[in-house]
Coordinates of C-alpha atoms and ligand atoms in Angstrom, one line a residue:
M1 CA 0.0 0.0 -0.1
L2 CA 1.4 3.4 -1.0
I3 CA 0.5 6.2 1.5
L4 CA 0.5 9.8 1.2
G5 CA 1.0 11.4 4.6
I6 CA 0.2 15.1 5.3
E7 CA 1.3 17.1 8.4
T8 CA 0.5 20.6 9.2
S9 CA 0.0 20.8 12.9
C10 CA 2.4 23.6 13.8
D11 CA 5.0 25.3 11.7
E12 CA 6.2 22.6 9.3
T13 CA 4.3 22.1 6.1
A14 CA 5.1 18.2 5.3
A15 CA 4.2 15.5 2.8
A16 CA 5.5 12.2 2.2
L17 CA 5.2 9.1 0.2
V18 CA 5.7 5.8 2.5
H19 CA 4.9 2.2 1.9
D20 CA 3.0 0.4 4.6
D21 CA 6.0 -1.5 5.4
G22 CA 7.8 1.7 6.5
R23 CA 9.9 2.3 3.3
V24 CA 10.1 5.9 2.8
L25 CA 10.0 7.0 -0.9
C26 CA 10.2 10.6 -0.4
S27 CA 9.7 13.0 2.5
V28 CA 9.6 16.6 2.1
V29 CA 9.4 19.2 5.1
S30 CA 9.3 22.8 4.7
S31 CA 10.0 24.7 7.9
Q32 CA 8.5 28.1 8.7
V33 CA 11.1 28.8 11.4
D34 CA 12.7 31.9 9.7
L35 CA 9.3 33.5 9.2
H36 CA 8.4 33.1 12.8
R37 CA 11.8 34.2 14.1
P38 CA 11.4 37.9 14.3
M39 CA 8.3 37.2 16.5
G40 CA 10.2 35.0 19.1
G41 CA 7.7 32.1 18.4
V42 CA 4.9 30.7 16.2
V43 CA 2.3 33.2 15.4
P44 CA -0.9 30.9 14.6
E45 CA -2.4 33.0 11.9
I46 CA 0.8 33.5 9.9
A47 CA 1.3 29.7 10.2
S48 CA -2.0 29.0 8.7
R49 CA -1.7 31.3 5.7
E50 CA 1.9 29.6 5.0
H51 CA 0.4 26.2 5.0
L52 CA -2.1 27.3 2.6
R53 CA 0.5 28.7 0.3
L54 CA 2.8 25.7 0.6
I55 CA 0.7 22.6 1.0
L56 CA 0.3 21.9 -2.8
P57 CA 3.8 22.8 -3.8
V58 CA 5.1 20.4 -1.0
I59 CA 2.8 17.6 -2.0
R60 CA 3.8 18.0 -5.6
E61 CA 7.4 17.9 -4.6
A62 CA 6.9 14.9 -2.6
L63 CA 5.5 13.0 -5.5
S64 CA 8.1 14.1 -7.9
G65 CA 10.7 13.1 -5.4
A66 CA 9.0 9.5 -5.1
S67 CA 8.7 9.3 -8.9
V68 CA 5.0 8.6 -8.4
K69 CA 1.6 10.1 -9.6
L70 CA -1.3 11.0 -7.4
G71 CA -3.2 8.2 -8.9
D72 CA -0.7 5.6 -7.5
V73 CA -1.4 6.6 -4.0
D74 CA -3.8 4.0 -2.3
G75 CA -4.7 6.0 0.8
I76 CA -4.0 9.3 2.6
A77 CA -3.1 9.9 6.4
V78 CA -3.2 13.4 7.7
T79 CA -2.7 14.8 11.3
R80 CA -5.8 15.5 12.9
G81 CA -4.4 16.8 16.1
P82 CA -3.4 17.9 18.5
G83 CA -2.1 21.3 17.2
L84 CA -2.9 24.8 16.0
V85 CA -6.5 24.5 14.8
G86 CA -6.1 26.7 11.7
A87 CA -2.8 24.9 10.7
L88 CA -4.4 21.6 11.3
L89 CA -7.5 22.6 8.9
V90 CA -5.3 23.2 5.9
G91 CA -3.9 19.8 6.1
V92 CA -7.2 17.9 6.9
Q93 CA -9.3 19.8 4.2
T94 CA -6.3 19.1 1.5
A95 CA -6.2 15.6 2.6
K96 CA -10.4 15.2 2.4
S97 CA -10.3 17.0 -0.9
L98 CA -7.6 14.7 -2.6
A99 CA -9.2 11.5 -1.2
W100 CA -12.6 12.7 -2.7
A101 CA -11.0 13.5 -5.9
L102 CA -9.0 10.3 -6.1
G103 CA -11.8 8.3 -4.8
R104 CA -9.2 6.7 -2.0
P105 CA -9.7 6.4 1.6
V106 CA -8.5 8.9 4.1
V107 CA -7.6 8.5 7.9
G108 CA -6.9 11.0 10.6
V109 CA -3.7 10.5 12.8
H110 CA -2.9 11.6 16.4
H111 CA 0.3 13.8 15.9
L112 CA 2.1 12.0 18.9
V113 CA 1.0 8.5 17.4
G114 CA 2.9 9.9 14.4
H115 CA 6.1 10.4 16.4
M116 CA 5.9 7.0 18.0
N117 CA 5.9 5.6 14.5
A118 CA 9.0 7.5 13.5
P119 CA 11.6 4.4 14.7
F120 CA 9.9 2.1 12.1
L121 CA 10.7 4.2 9.1
I122 CA 13.1 2.6 6.9
D123 CA 15.3 5.0 4.9
G124 CA 19.2 4.9 4.7
D125 CA 20.8 5.2 8.0
A126 CA 17.3 4.7 9.7
E127 CA 17.5 1.5 11.8
P128 CA 14.0 0.2 12.5
I129 CA 13.5 -1.2 15.8
S130 CA 10.6 -3.5 17.2
H131 CA 8.1 -3.3 19.9
P132 CA 7.7 -3.0 22.9
F133 CA 9.3 0.2 24.2
V134 CA 8.9 3.2 26.2
A135 CA 8.8 6.4 24.1
L136 CA 9.8 9.9 25.2
V137 CA 8.4 12.5 23.0
A138 CA 9.9 16.0 23.8
S139 CA 9.2 18.9 21.5
G140 CA 8.0 22.6 21.6
G141 CA 4.4 21.5 22.2
H142 CA 4.5 18.1 23.8
T143 CA 6.6 16.3 26.6
S144 CA 5.2 12.7 27.4
L145 CA 6.1 9.2 28.1
F146 CA 4.3 6.5 26.6
E147 CA 4.5 2.4 26.8
V148 CA 4.2 1.3 23.3
A149 CA 3.2 -2.3 23.5
S150 CA 2.5 -3.0 19.9
R151 CA 1.6 -1.0 17.0
D152 CA -2.1 -0.7 18.2
S153 CA -1.7 -0.3 21.8
I154 CA -0.3 2.7 23.5
R155 CA -0.4 3.8 27.2
T156 CA 0.3 7.1 28.4
L157 CA 2.7 6.9 31.5
G158 CA 3.4 10.4 32.1
R159 CA 3.2 14.1 30.6
T160 CA 4.0 17.6 31.4
R161 CA 1.6 19.4 33.6
D162 CA 2.7 22.8 32.3
D163 CA 5.4 23.8 29.7
A164 CA 6.8 21.4 27.1
A165 CA 10.6 20.8 27.5
G166 CA 11.2 22.7 23.9
E167 CA 8.8 25.6 25.3
A168 CA 11.0 25.9 28.4
L169 CA 14.0 26.1 26.1
D170 CA 12.5 28.7 24.0
K171 CA 11.1 30.8 26.7
G172 CA 14.4 30.5 28.5
A173 CA 16.2 31.5 25.5
K174 CA 14.1 34.5 25.2
L175 CA 14.7 35.6 28.8
L176 CA 18.4 35.1 28.1
G177 CA 18.2 37.3 24.8
L178 CA 19.2 34.2 22.6
G179 CA 16.6 34.4 20.0
Y180 CA 14.2 31.6 18.5
P181 CA 14.2 28.7 18.4
G182 CA 15.7 28.5 21.8
G183 CA 16.9 25.0 22.0
P184 CA 19.5 25.2 19.4
A185 CA 20.7 28.6 20.8
I186 CA 20.9 27.2 24.7
E187 CA 22.6 24.1 23.3
R188 CA 25.3 26.4 21.4
V189 CA 26.1 28.7 24.2
A190 CA 26.1 25.9 26.9
S191 CA 28.3 24.0 25.0
S192 CA 30.9 26.8 24.9
Y193 CA 31.1 27.0 28.7
D194 CA 34.2 25.3 30.4
G195 CA 34.2 27.0 33.8
P196 CA 33.1 25.6 37.2
P197 CA 29.5 24.4 37.5
A198 CA 26.9 27.3 38.1
E199 CA 24.4 27.2 40.9
P200 CA 21.9 24.4 39.7
F201 CA 18.3 25.0 38.7
P202 CA 15.4 23.1 40.6
R203 CA 14.0 20.1 39.0
G204 CA 10.1 20.0 38.7
L205 CA 8.1 17.1 40.4
R206 CA 11.2 15.3 41.4
A207 CA 9.8 12.6 43.7
K208 CA 11.2 9.2 42.7
R209 CA 8.1 7.5 41.2
E210 CA 6.4 10.6 39.5
L211 CA 6.6 10.2 35.7
D212 CA 4.8 13.7 35.0
F213 CA 7.0 16.5 34.1
S214 CA 7.0 20.2 35.2
F215 CA 9.2 23.0 33.8
S216 CA 7.3 26.3 34.7
G217 CA 9.0 26.4 38.1
L218 CA 12.4 26.0 36.4
K219 CA 11.5 28.9 33.9
T220 CA 10.6 31.2 37.0
A221 CA 13.9 30.3 38.7
L222 CA 15.6 31.4 35.5
A223 CA 13.6 34.5 35.3
D224 CA 14.8 35.4 39.0
R225 CA 18.2 34.6 38.3
V226 CA 18.4 36.8 35.4
R227 CA 16.8 39.6 37.3
R228 CA 19.1 39.1 40.3
E229 CA 22.3 39.1 38.3
G230 CA 21.4 42.2 36.3
D231 CA 23.7 42.7 33.0
L232 CA 24.9 39.2 32.2
D233 CA 28.4 38.8 30.5
D234 CA 29.1 36.0 28.1
A235 CA 30.7 33.7 30.6
S236 CA 27.9 34.0 33.2
R237 CA 25.2 33.6 30.4
A238 CA 26.9 30.5 29.2
A239 CA 27.2 29.2 32.9
I240 CA 23.3 29.8 33.2
C241 CA 22.5 28.2 30.1
R242 CA 24.7 25.2 30.9
A243 CA 22.9 24.7 34.4
Y244 CA 19.4 25.3 32.7
E245 CA 20.1 22.8 29.9
E246 CA 21.3 20.3 32.6
A247 CA 18.0 20.7 34.5
I248 CA 15.9 19.9 31.5
V249 CA 18.1 17.0 30.5
D250 CA 18.1 15.7 33.9
S251 CA 14.3 15.6 34.1
L252 CA 13.9 14.0 30.7
V253 CA 16.5 11.3 31.6
T254 CA 15.6 10.5 35.1
K255 CA 11.7 10.1 34.3
S256 CA 12.4 7.9 31.1
L257 CA 14.6 5.6 33.1
E258 CA 11.9 5.4 35.7
A259 CA 9.4 4.7 33.1
C260 CA 11.5 1.8 31.8
R261 CA 11.8 0.7 35.4
V262 CA 8.3 0.7 36.0
T263 CA 7.3 -1.2 33.0
G264 CA 10.2 -3.5 32.8
L265 CA 11.0 -2.4 29.3
T266 CA 14.5 -2.3 28.1
R267 CA 14.1 -0.3 24.9
L268 CA 13.8 3.4 25.1
V269 CA 13.0 5.6 22.0
V270 CA 13.6 9.3 22.2
S271 CA 11.6 11.5 19.7
G272 CA 10.7 15.2 19.1
G273 CA 12.7 18.2 18.3
V274 CA 14.5 18.3 21.8
A275 CA 16.0 14.8 20.7
A276 CA 18.3 16.8 18.6
N277 CA 20.0 18.0 21.8
A278 CA 23.5 16.5 22.1
R279 CA 23.7 16.4 25.7
L280 CA 20.2 14.8 26.2
R281 CA 21.2 12.0 23.8
S282 CA 24.6 11.5 25.5
E283 CA 23.2 11.5 29.1
M284 CA 20.3 9.1 28.1
I285 CA 22.7 6.6 26.6
R286 CA 25.3 7.0 29.5
R287 CA 22.6 6.7 32.3
A288 CA 20.7 4.0 30.4
S289 CA 23.6 1.6 29.6
G290 CA 24.2 0.9 33.2
R291 CA 20.7 -0.4 33.5
G292 CA 20.8 -2.5 30.3
I293 CA 18.6 -0.3 28.5
D294 CA 19.0 0.4 24.7
V295 CA 18.3 4.0 23.7
H296 CA 17.1 4.4 20.0
V297 CA 16.9 8.1 18.8
P298 CA 15.8 8.1 14.9
P299 CA 17.5 10.2 12.5
A300 CA 17.0 14.0 13.3
R301 CA 14.8 14.4 10.1
Y302 CA 12.4 12.0 11.5
C303 CA 12.5 13.1 15.1
T304 CA 11.3 16.5 14.1
D305 CA 7.9 17.1 12.5
N306 CA 7.6 15.2 9.4
A307 CA 4.8 13.6 7.2
A308 CA 6.6 10.0 6.9
M309 CA 5.8 9.2 10.5
I310 CA 2.2 10.3 10.0
A311 CA 1.7 8.0 6.8
L312 CA 3.1 5.0 8.5
A313 CA 0.9 5.8 11.6
G314 CA -2.1 5.8 9.4
A315 CA -1.1 2.3 7.9
P316 CA -3.1 0.1 10.4
A317 CA -6.4 1.9 9.7
L318 CA -6.0 2.2 6.1
E319 CA -5.1 -1.5 5.8
S320 CA -8.2 -2.4 7.7
G321 CA -10.3 -0.7 5.1
R322 CA -11.3 2.4 7.3
S323 CA -11.9 5.8 5.7
E324 CA -13.1 8.7 7.7
A325 CA -14.0 10.6 4.5
F326 CA -16.1 13.8 5.3
D327 CA -16.3 13.0 9.0
L328 CA -12.9 13.8 9.4
A329 CA -12.4 17.0 11.3
A330 CA -9.3 18.9 12.8
A331 CA -9.1 18.3 16.6
P332 CA -6.8 20.9 18.2
Y333 CA -7.0 19.1 21.7
L334 CA -6.9 15.3 20.9
P335 CA -6.2 12.8 23.8
V336 CA -3.9 9.9 22.8
P337 CA -5.9 7.0 21.7
E338 CA -5.1 3.8 23.7
Q339 CA -6.2 1.4 20.8
I340 CA -5.2 2.6 17.2
S341 CA -7.0 0.8 14.6
Ligands
KG4_401 O1 9.3 18.6 17.3 P1 9.7 20.1 16.8 O2 10.6 20.3 15.6 O3 8.2 20.9 16.7 C1 7.3 20.7 17.5 O4 7.2 21.6 18.6 O5 6.4 20.1 17.4 O6 10.3 20.6 18.1 C2 10.8 21.9 18.0 C3 11.3 22.2 19.5 C4 11.7 23.7 20.0 O7 11.1 24.0 21.2 C5 13.2 23.7 19.8 O8 13.7 24.8 20.6 C6 13.5 22.4 20.2 O9 12.7 21.6 19.7 N1 14.9 22.0 19.7 C7 15.7 21.7 20.6 C8 17.1 21.5 19.9 N2 16.7 21.8 18.5 C9 15.3 22.0 18.5 N3 15.9 21.6 21.8 C10 17.2 21.3 22.5 N4 18.3 21.0 21.6 C11 18.2 21.3 20.3 N5 19.5 21.1 19.5
ZN402 ZN1 5.7 17.1 16.7

């Protein structure tokens, strides 16, 4: 089955052609980050308009990169939520229109279920893994832990009660005058620091068995420290970045390993934009190896938002003959389904 995936939940306009066995024929992602940078974050209305401008060219580019025609597509999978409602609408309406015009089935996919399918994509350096595993999805909009027992069965183990990890990095960078997006900026400045350790930042919800995350107190602690220290020179800004990054990484690693302990699983998948962070990857691997846990991080292009993971996540429903056709609606607040197909 050849599946066209479409993703427009935030600020990436993406389309991909993927076989239901996970082989990626072509994945195109057009990022709007340069457009939103001057505003210091994603502006929903601008994102929607840009999706509208780009969605058809991006789909055309994916078809031509895969050397297939629209008529070769057997089914369409589109992100229906969660995300920005105006942004989601562009993808959902495009998917429904194409499905109607082609006479092919269309299914809606939960964005986070998409992220959990990233490790099964087959493409060059990507090494597909098998179930079961614990998944940490950490991005600008989400920070959650899941037990992924099989392709059809997912259990939420923990989630952030306030900010997502990426959001804490983006807002932290703004407080430090480092620009948007904040994750790469904080990482760059933190890695330039080689002085003595700075005063550590607090870890939210640090009780041993707690699998939920909290990053808003950390952000407040950063705001207090910036206010207290006044004008920051480069060295003290770098020291603060290092300690701030360490606090976020420590929370993500500690809770992911606790999730493995609670479930008894020995495979851990790390996904979402924050997985691009080198300290997170190295700390996760270092601390997991002592406990016999294998850490798997999909290639960066499949960790961040893309449509290949959405296409594959739609495969079980399409294979079972489902089509949501005109019932399919954008759902900005969508809980993770426990059973997928
Ligand atoms: O998954 P993603 O591309 O988009 C969504 O939010 O859905 O994730 C973007 C987030 C941003 O908050 C960004 O600051 C963060 O991922 N990020 C990073 C790094 N690269 C991107 N965080 C830490 N270190 C990085 N190298
Ligand atoms: Zn995402």
